[in-house]
PDB file of C-alpha atoms in Angstrom:
ATOM      1  CA  UNK A  27      26.733 -48.171 -42.694  1.00  0.00           C
ATOM      2  CA  UNK A  28      25.924 -45.819 -39.837  1.00  0.00           C
ATOM      3  CA  UNK A  29      28.305 -43.285 -38.298  1.00  0.00           C
ATOM      4  CA  UNK A  30      28.983 -45.442 -35.196  1.00  0.00           C
ATOM      5  CA  UNK A  31      30.128 -48.434 -37.243  1.00  0.00           C
ATOM      6  CA  UNK A  32      32.167 -46.224 -39.582  1.00  0.00           C
ATOM      7  CA  UNK A  33      34.012 -44.476 -36.722  1.00  0.00           C
ATOM      8  CA  UNK A  34      34.432 -47.790 -34.868  1.00  0.00           C
ATOM      9  CA  UNK A  35      35.914 -49.354 -38.012  1.00  0.00           C
ATOM     10  CA  UNK A  36      38.348 -46.476 -38.437  1.00  0.00           C
ATOM     11  CA  UNK A  37      39.456 -46.811 -34.828  1.00  0.00           C
ATOM     12  CA  UNK A  38      39.908 -50.573 -35.163  1.00  0.00           C
ATOM     13  CA  UNK A  39      42.029 -50.092 -38.286  1.00  0.00           C
ATOM     14  CA  UNK A  40      44.034 -47.472 -36.399  1.00  0.00           C
ATOM     15  CA  UNK A  41      45.024 -49.980 -33.730  1.00  0.00           C
ATOM     16  CA  UNK A  42      42.355 -49.143 -31.185  1.00  0.00           C
ATOM     17  CA  UNK A  43      40.320 -52.313 -31.634  1.00  0.00           C
ATOM     18  CA  UNK A  44      37.413 -52.689 -29.251  1.00  0.00           C
ATOM     19  CA  UNK A  45      38.104 -55.172 -26.516  1.00  0.00           C
ATOM     20  CA  UNK A  46      35.716 -58.005 -25.671  1.00  0.00           C
ATOM     21  CA  UNK A  47      32.966 -56.914 -23.352  1.00  0.00           C
ATOM     22  CA  UNK A  48      33.238 -57.707 -19.668  1.00  0.00           C
ATOM     23  CA  UNK A  49      30.704 -57.899 -16.914  1.00  0.00           C
ATOM     24  CA  UNK A  50      30.635 -55.193 -14.249  1.00  0.00           C
ATOM     25  CA  UNK A  51      29.311 -56.422 -10.934  1.00  0.00           C
ATOM     26  CA  UNK A  52      27.416 -54.191  -8.558  1.00  0.00           C
ATOM     27  CA  UNK A  53      25.465 -54.590  -5.341  1.00  0.00           C
ATOM     28  CA  UNK A  54      21.926 -55.872  -5.526  1.00  0.00           C
ATOM     29  CA  UNK A  55      19.199 -53.648  -4.092  1.00  0.00           C
ATOM     30  CA  UNK A  56      15.627 -54.226  -3.027  1.00  0.00           C
ATOM     31  CA  UNK A  57      12.676 -51.867  -2.835  1.00  0.00           C
ATOM     32  CA  UNK A  58       9.645 -54.082  -2.537  1.00  0.00           C
ATOM     33  CA  UNK A  59      10.508 -56.264  -5.520  1.00  0.00           C
ATOM     34  CA  UNK A  60      12.322 -59.539  -5.545  1.00  0.00           C
ATOM     35  CA  UNK A  61      15.086 -58.615  -7.953  1.00  0.00           C
ATOM     36  CA  UNK A  62      16.844 -61.925  -8.180  1.00  0.00           C
ATOM     37  CA  UNK A  63      16.376 -63.584 -11.549  1.00  0.00           C
ATOM     38  CA  UNK A  64      17.289 -67.258 -11.978  1.00  0.00           C
ATOM     39  CA  UNK A  65      20.644 -67.514 -13.743  1.00  0.00           C
ATOM     40  CA  UNK A  66      19.151 -69.436 -16.678  1.00  0.00           C
ATOM     41  CA  UNK A  67      17.019 -66.352 -17.459  1.00  0.00           C
ATOM     42  CA  UNK A  68      20.180 -64.229 -17.710  1.00  0.00           C
ATOM     43  CA  UNK A  69      21.496 -66.078 -20.719  1.00  0.00           C
ATOM     44  CA  UNK A  70      22.014 -63.781 -23.652  1.00  0.00           C
ATOM     45  CA  UNK A  71      19.041 -63.946 -25.964  1.00  0.00           C
ATOM     46  CA  UNK A  72      20.000 -64.655 -29.547  1.00  0.00           C
ATOM     47  CA  UNK A  73      17.451 -62.353 -31.175  1.00  0.00           C
ATOM     48  CA  UNK A  74      17.809 -60.213 -34.244  1.00  0.00           C
ATOM     49  CA  UNK A  75      17.148 -56.558 -33.341  1.00  0.00           C
ATOM     50  CA  UNK A  76      14.058 -56.688 -35.593  1.00  0.00           C
ATOM     51  CA  UNK A  77      12.485 -59.085 -33.070  1.00  0.00           C
ATOM     52  CA  UNK A  78      12.108 -56.166 -30.618  1.00  0.00           C
ATOM     53  CA  UNK A  79      10.715 -53.631 -33.104  1.00  0.00           C
ATOM     54  CA  UNK A  80       7.048 -54.437 -32.378  1.00  0.00           C
ATOM     55  CA  UNK A  81       7.631 -54.627 -28.609  1.00  0.00           C
ATOM     56  CA  UNK A  82       8.930 -51.082 -28.042  1.00  0.00           C
ATOM     57  CA  UNK A  83       8.190 -47.776 -29.756  1.00  0.00           C
ATOM     58  CA  UNK A  84      10.363 -46.666 -32.676  1.00  0.00           C
ATOM     59  CA  UNK A  85      12.548 -44.173 -30.771  1.00  0.00           C
ATOM     60  CA  UNK A  86      13.147 -46.676 -27.946  1.00  0.00           C
ATOM     61  CA  UNK A  87      14.098 -49.283 -30.553  1.00  0.00           C
ATOM     62  CA  UNK A  88      16.646 -46.897 -32.120  1.00  0.00           C
ATOM     63  CA  UNK A  89      18.181 -46.239 -28.700  1.00  0.00           C
ATOM     64  CA  UNK A  90      18.206 -49.874 -27.633  1.00  0.00           C
ATOM     65  CA  UNK A  91      19.300 -51.528 -30.878  1.00  0.00           C
ATOM     66  CA  UNK A  92      21.062 -48.810 -32.875  1.00  0.00           C
ATOM     67  CA  UNK A  93      22.810 -47.346 -29.802  1.00  0.00           C
ATOM     68  CA  UNK A  94      21.327 -43.878 -30.195  1.00  0.00           C
ATOM     69  CA  UNK A  95      20.945 -41.326 -27.389  1.00  0.00           C
ATOM     70  CA  UNK A  96      17.816 -39.400 -26.491  1.00  0.00           C
ATOM     71  CA  UNK A  97      18.128 -35.612 -26.015  1.00  0.00           C
ATOM     72  CA  UNK A  98      19.169 -34.472 -22.531  1.00  0.00           C
ATOM     73  CA  UNK A  99      16.294 -33.408 -20.256  1.00  0.00           C
ATOM     74  CA  UNK A 100      13.719 -35.097 -22.534  1.00  0.00           C
ATOM     75  CA  UNK A 101      12.883 -38.089 -20.328  1.00  0.00           C
ATOM     76  CA  UNK A 102      10.170 -37.863 -17.677  1.00  0.00           C
ATOM     77  CA  UNK A 103      12.226 -40.445 -15.737  1.00  0.00           C
ATOM     78  CA  UNK A 104      15.052 -37.914 -15.244  1.00  0.00           C
ATOM     79  CA  UNK A 105      13.302 -36.078 -12.388  1.00  0.00           C
ATOM     80  CA  UNK A 106      11.162 -39.038 -11.253  1.00  0.00           C
ATOM     81  CA  UNK A 107      11.788 -40.407  -7.746  1.00  0.00           C
ATOM     82  CA  UNK A 108       9.050 -42.901  -6.813  1.00  0.00           C
ATOM     83  CA  UNK A 109       9.809 -46.248  -5.121  1.00  0.00           C
ATOM     84  CA  UNK A 110      10.138 -49.118  -7.545  1.00  0.00           C
ATOM     85  CA  UNK A 111      12.293 -50.849 -10.094  1.00  0.00           C
ATOM     86  CA  UNK A 112      13.573 -49.772 -13.497  1.00  0.00           C
ATOM     87  CA  UNK A 113      13.484 -52.611 -16.027  1.00  0.00           C
ATOM     88  CA  UNK A 114      14.814 -52.897 -19.570  1.00  0.00           C
ATOM     89  CA  UNK A 115      12.140 -51.551 -21.932  1.00  0.00           C
ATOM     90  CA  UNK A 116      12.719 -54.454 -24.339  1.00  0.00           C
ATOM     91  CA  UNK A 117      13.046 -57.657 -22.284  1.00  0.00           C
ATOM     92  CA  UNK A 118      11.875 -56.389 -18.852  1.00  0.00           C
ATOM     93  CA  UNK A 119      14.974 -57.532 -16.956  1.00  0.00           C
ATOM     94  CA  UNK A 120      15.281 -55.460 -13.740  1.00  0.00           C
ATOM     95  CA  UNK A 121      18.328 -53.178 -14.078  1.00  0.00           C
ATOM     96  CA  UNK A 122      18.068 -50.566 -11.304  1.00  0.00           C
ATOM     97  CA  UNK A 123      16.385 -50.042  -7.957  1.00  0.00           C
ATOM     98  CA  UNK A 124      14.921 -46.624  -7.221  1.00  0.00           C
ATOM     99  CA  UNK A 125      17.056 -46.700  -4.052  1.00  0.00           C
ATOM    100  CA  UNK A 126      20.129 -46.001  -6.214  1.00  0.00           C
ATOM    101  CA  UNK A 127      18.662 -43.189  -8.343  1.00  0.00           C
ATOM    102  CA  UNK A 128      19.924 -39.641  -7.904  1.00  0.00           C
ATOM    103  CA  UNK A 129      19.898 -36.288  -9.699  1.00  0.00           C
ATOM    104  CA  UNK A 130      23.180 -36.039 -11.595  1.00  0.00           C
ATOM    105  CA  UNK A 131      22.188 -32.774 -13.279  1.00  0.00           C
ATOM    106  CA  UNK A 132      23.046 -34.276 -16.686  1.00  0.00           C
ATOM    107  CA  UNK A 133      19.483 -34.523 -18.017  1.00  0.00           C
ATOM    108  CA  UNK A 134      19.342 -38.327 -18.059  1.00  0.00           C
ATOM    109  CA  UNK A 135      18.136 -40.748 -15.375  1.00  0.00           C
ATOM    110  CA  UNK A 136      21.210 -41.608 -13.302  1.00  0.00           C
ATOM    111  CA  UNK A 137      21.939 -44.327 -10.760  1.00  0.00           C
ATOM    112  CA  UNK A 138      24.964 -45.036  -8.577  1.00  0.00           C
ATOM    113  CA  UNK A 139      24.539 -48.822  -8.780  1.00  0.00           C
ATOM    114  CA  UNK A 140      23.018 -51.541 -10.978  1.00  0.00           C
ATOM    115  CA  UNK A 141      21.428 -54.846 -10.076  1.00  0.00           C
ATOM    116  CA  UNK A 142      24.268 -57.330  -9.807  1.00  0.00           C
ATOM    117  CA  UNK A 143      24.979 -59.178 -13.039  1.00  0.00           C
ATOM    118  CA  UNK A 144      22.189 -57.561 -15.082  1.00  0.00           C
ATOM    119  CA  UNK A 145      24.340 -55.387 -17.363  1.00  0.00           C
ATOM    120  CA  UNK A 146      27.302 -55.983 -19.623  1.00  0.00           C
ATOM    121  CA  UNK A 147      29.841 -53.331 -20.610  1.00  0.00           C
ATOM    122  CA  UNK A 148      32.087 -52.582 -23.552  1.00  0.00           C
ATOM    123  CA  UNK A 149      34.458 -49.790 -24.558  1.00  0.00           C
ATOM    124  CA  UNK A 150      32.954 -47.077 -26.758  1.00  0.00           C
ATOM    125  CA  UNK A 151      35.170 -44.804 -28.851  1.00  0.00           C
ATOM    126  CA  UNK A 152      32.420 -42.986 -30.795  1.00  0.00           C
ATOM    127  CA  UNK A 153      33.522 -39.612 -29.425  1.00  0.00           C
ATOM    128  CA  UNK A 154      37.183 -40.573 -29.996  1.00  0.00           C
ATOM    129  CA  UNK A 155      37.969 -40.783 -26.269  1.00  0.00           C
ATOM    130  CA  UNK A 156      37.162 -44.013 -24.446  1.00  0.00           C
ATOM    131  CA  UNK A 157      33.855 -44.305 -22.631  1.00  0.00           C
ATOM    132  CA  UNK A 158      32.235 -47.383 -21.121  1.00  0.00           C
ATOM    133  CA  UNK A 159      28.910 -48.292 -22.676  1.00  0.00           C
ATOM    134  CA  UNK A 160      26.522 -50.704 -20.988  1.00  0.00           C
ATOM    135  CA  UNK A 161      23.768 -52.972 -22.225  1.00  0.00           C
ATOM    136  CA  UNK A 162      21.076 -55.217 -20.775  1.00  0.00           C
ATOM    137  CA  UNK A 163      22.710 -58.619 -20.239  1.00  0.00           C
ATOM    138  CA  UNK A 164      19.705 -60.522 -21.698  1.00  0.00           C
ATOM    139  CA  UNK A 165      18.650 -58.699 -24.858  1.00  0.00           C
ATOM    140  CA  UNK A 166      21.749 -56.604 -25.492  1.00  0.00           C
ATOM    141  CA  UNK A 167      19.702 -53.403 -25.546  1.00  0.00           C
ATOM    142  CA  UNK A 168      21.891 -50.291 -25.233  1.00  0.00           C
ATOM    143  CA  UNK A 169      21.108 -48.447 -21.998  1.00  0.00           C
ATOM    144  CA  UNK A 170      23.757 -45.748 -21.658  1.00  0.00           C
ATOM    145  CA  UNK A 171      27.263 -45.091 -20.340  1.00  0.00           C
ATOM    146  CA  UNK A 172      28.888 -45.464 -16.928  1.00  0.00           C
ATOM    147  CA  UNK A 173      31.258 -42.824 -15.572  1.00  0.00           C
ATOM    148  CA  UNK A 174      33.481 -42.575 -12.487  1.00  0.00           C
ATOM    149  CA  UNK A 175      31.998 -39.292 -11.218  1.00  0.00           C
ATOM    150  CA  UNK A 176      29.013 -40.546  -9.220  1.00  0.00           C
ATOM    151  CA  UNK A 177      28.222 -40.345  -5.518  1.00  0.00           C
ATOM    152  CA  UNK A 178      29.292 -42.711  -2.784  1.00  0.00           C
ATOM    153  CA  UNK A 179      29.161 -45.547  -2.023  1.00  0.00           C
ATOM    154  CA  UNK A 180      30.175 -46.638  -5.556  1.00  0.00           C
ATOM    155  CA  UNK A 181      31.490 -43.449  -7.151  1.00  0.00           C
ATOM    156  CA  UNK A 182      29.743 -44.552 -10.381  1.00  0.00           C
ATOM    157  CA  UNK A 183      27.206 -42.686 -12.510  1.00  0.00           C
ATOM    158  CA  UNK A 184      25.153 -45.080 -14.590  1.00  0.00           C
ATOM    159  CA  UNK A 185      23.741 -42.532 -17.057  1.00  0.00           C
ATOM    160  CA  UNK A 186      20.721 -44.119 -18.766  1.00  0.00           C
ATOM    161  CA  UNK A 187      18.439 -43.292 -21.661  1.00  0.00           C
ATOM    162  CA  UNK A 188      14.956 -42.938 -20.182  1.00  0.00           C
ATOM    163  CA  UNK A 189      13.320 -44.545 -23.229  1.00  0.00           C
ATOM    164  CA  UNK A 190      15.455 -47.656 -22.695  1.00  0.00           C
ATOM    165  CA  UNK A 191      13.784 -48.166 -19.303  1.00  0.00           C
ATOM    166  CA  UNK A 192      10.337 -48.906 -17.971  1.00  0.00           C
ATOM    167  CA  UNK A 193       9.510 -47.957 -14.364  1.00  0.00           C
ATOM    168  CA  UNK A 194       7.538 -50.428 -12.250  1.00  0.00           C
ATOM    169  CA  UNK A 195       6.117 -48.990  -8.978  1.00  0.00           C
ATOM    170  CA  UNK A 196       6.977 -50.940  -5.815  1.00  0.00           C
ATOM    171  CA  UNK A 197       3.313 -51.845  -5.225  1.00  0.00           C
ATOM    172  CA  UNK A 198       3.026 -53.506  -8.664  1.00  0.00           C
ATOM    173  CA  UNK A 199       4.397 -56.874  -9.700  1.00  0.00           C
ATOM    174  CA  UNK A 200       7.342 -56.878 -12.030  1.00  0.00           C
ATOM    175  CA  UNK A 201       6.389 -57.791 -15.604  1.00  0.00           C
ATOM    176  CA  UNK A 202       7.276 -61.224 -16.933  1.00  0.00           C
ATOM    177  CA  UNK A 203      10.551 -61.349 -18.806  1.00  0.00           C
ATOM    178  CA  UNK A 204      10.014 -61.357 -22.526  1.00  0.00           C
ATOM    179  CA  UNK A 205      12.022 -62.580 -25.431  1.00  0.00           C
TER     180      UNK A 205
END
C-alpha cells in the first residue's frame, strides 16, 4: 500500500470520505488546432494502468497512474510559451491551449483554463487539507491540482505536471488519440 492510499484510508475512516468526482467545465480555446473531440471519444477508457506503461516513460507513468508529482522547476514546459496544444501524455486527449498558459511562479506549467469537458476532478486530502486534483477524462491520468488563485478571466490555476503533458506545435497535426 502506498502512502496516498494509506492516508486516504485513514481520512475515510475518520469521516472525511472522498466524494464522487465531478466534472469541471471550462471554456474551449483554439490556437490553430481543432480541439473538439467527438463525445464518443471522451468515454472513460477502462484500461489497467499497466496498459500505459509501454506508451510513456517510467517517471511519466508514475505521475499519471500513481499520482506522483515531479519536482518544481524541473519541467521544460514550465517556461515554454510557443503556440500550440498541450495533450495528455498517455492518451493524447487535448487538455490545454497555449492561449491559456501563464507563468504562475510555482515551477509547474500553469493554465487559467482547460478545454471544456476534457478533465475530471476529485477531492484530494493527501496533505490533510482539501485540494482539488484533476485527471484526463479519457485515461484517468493524473495531471495536477486546480487552485482558486489564478488570473482573470477564470481566477483558476490549473497547475500541471509537465511530464503528464505533451506539447504539439500549432503548425503540426494533433496526434491520434490512443488507448
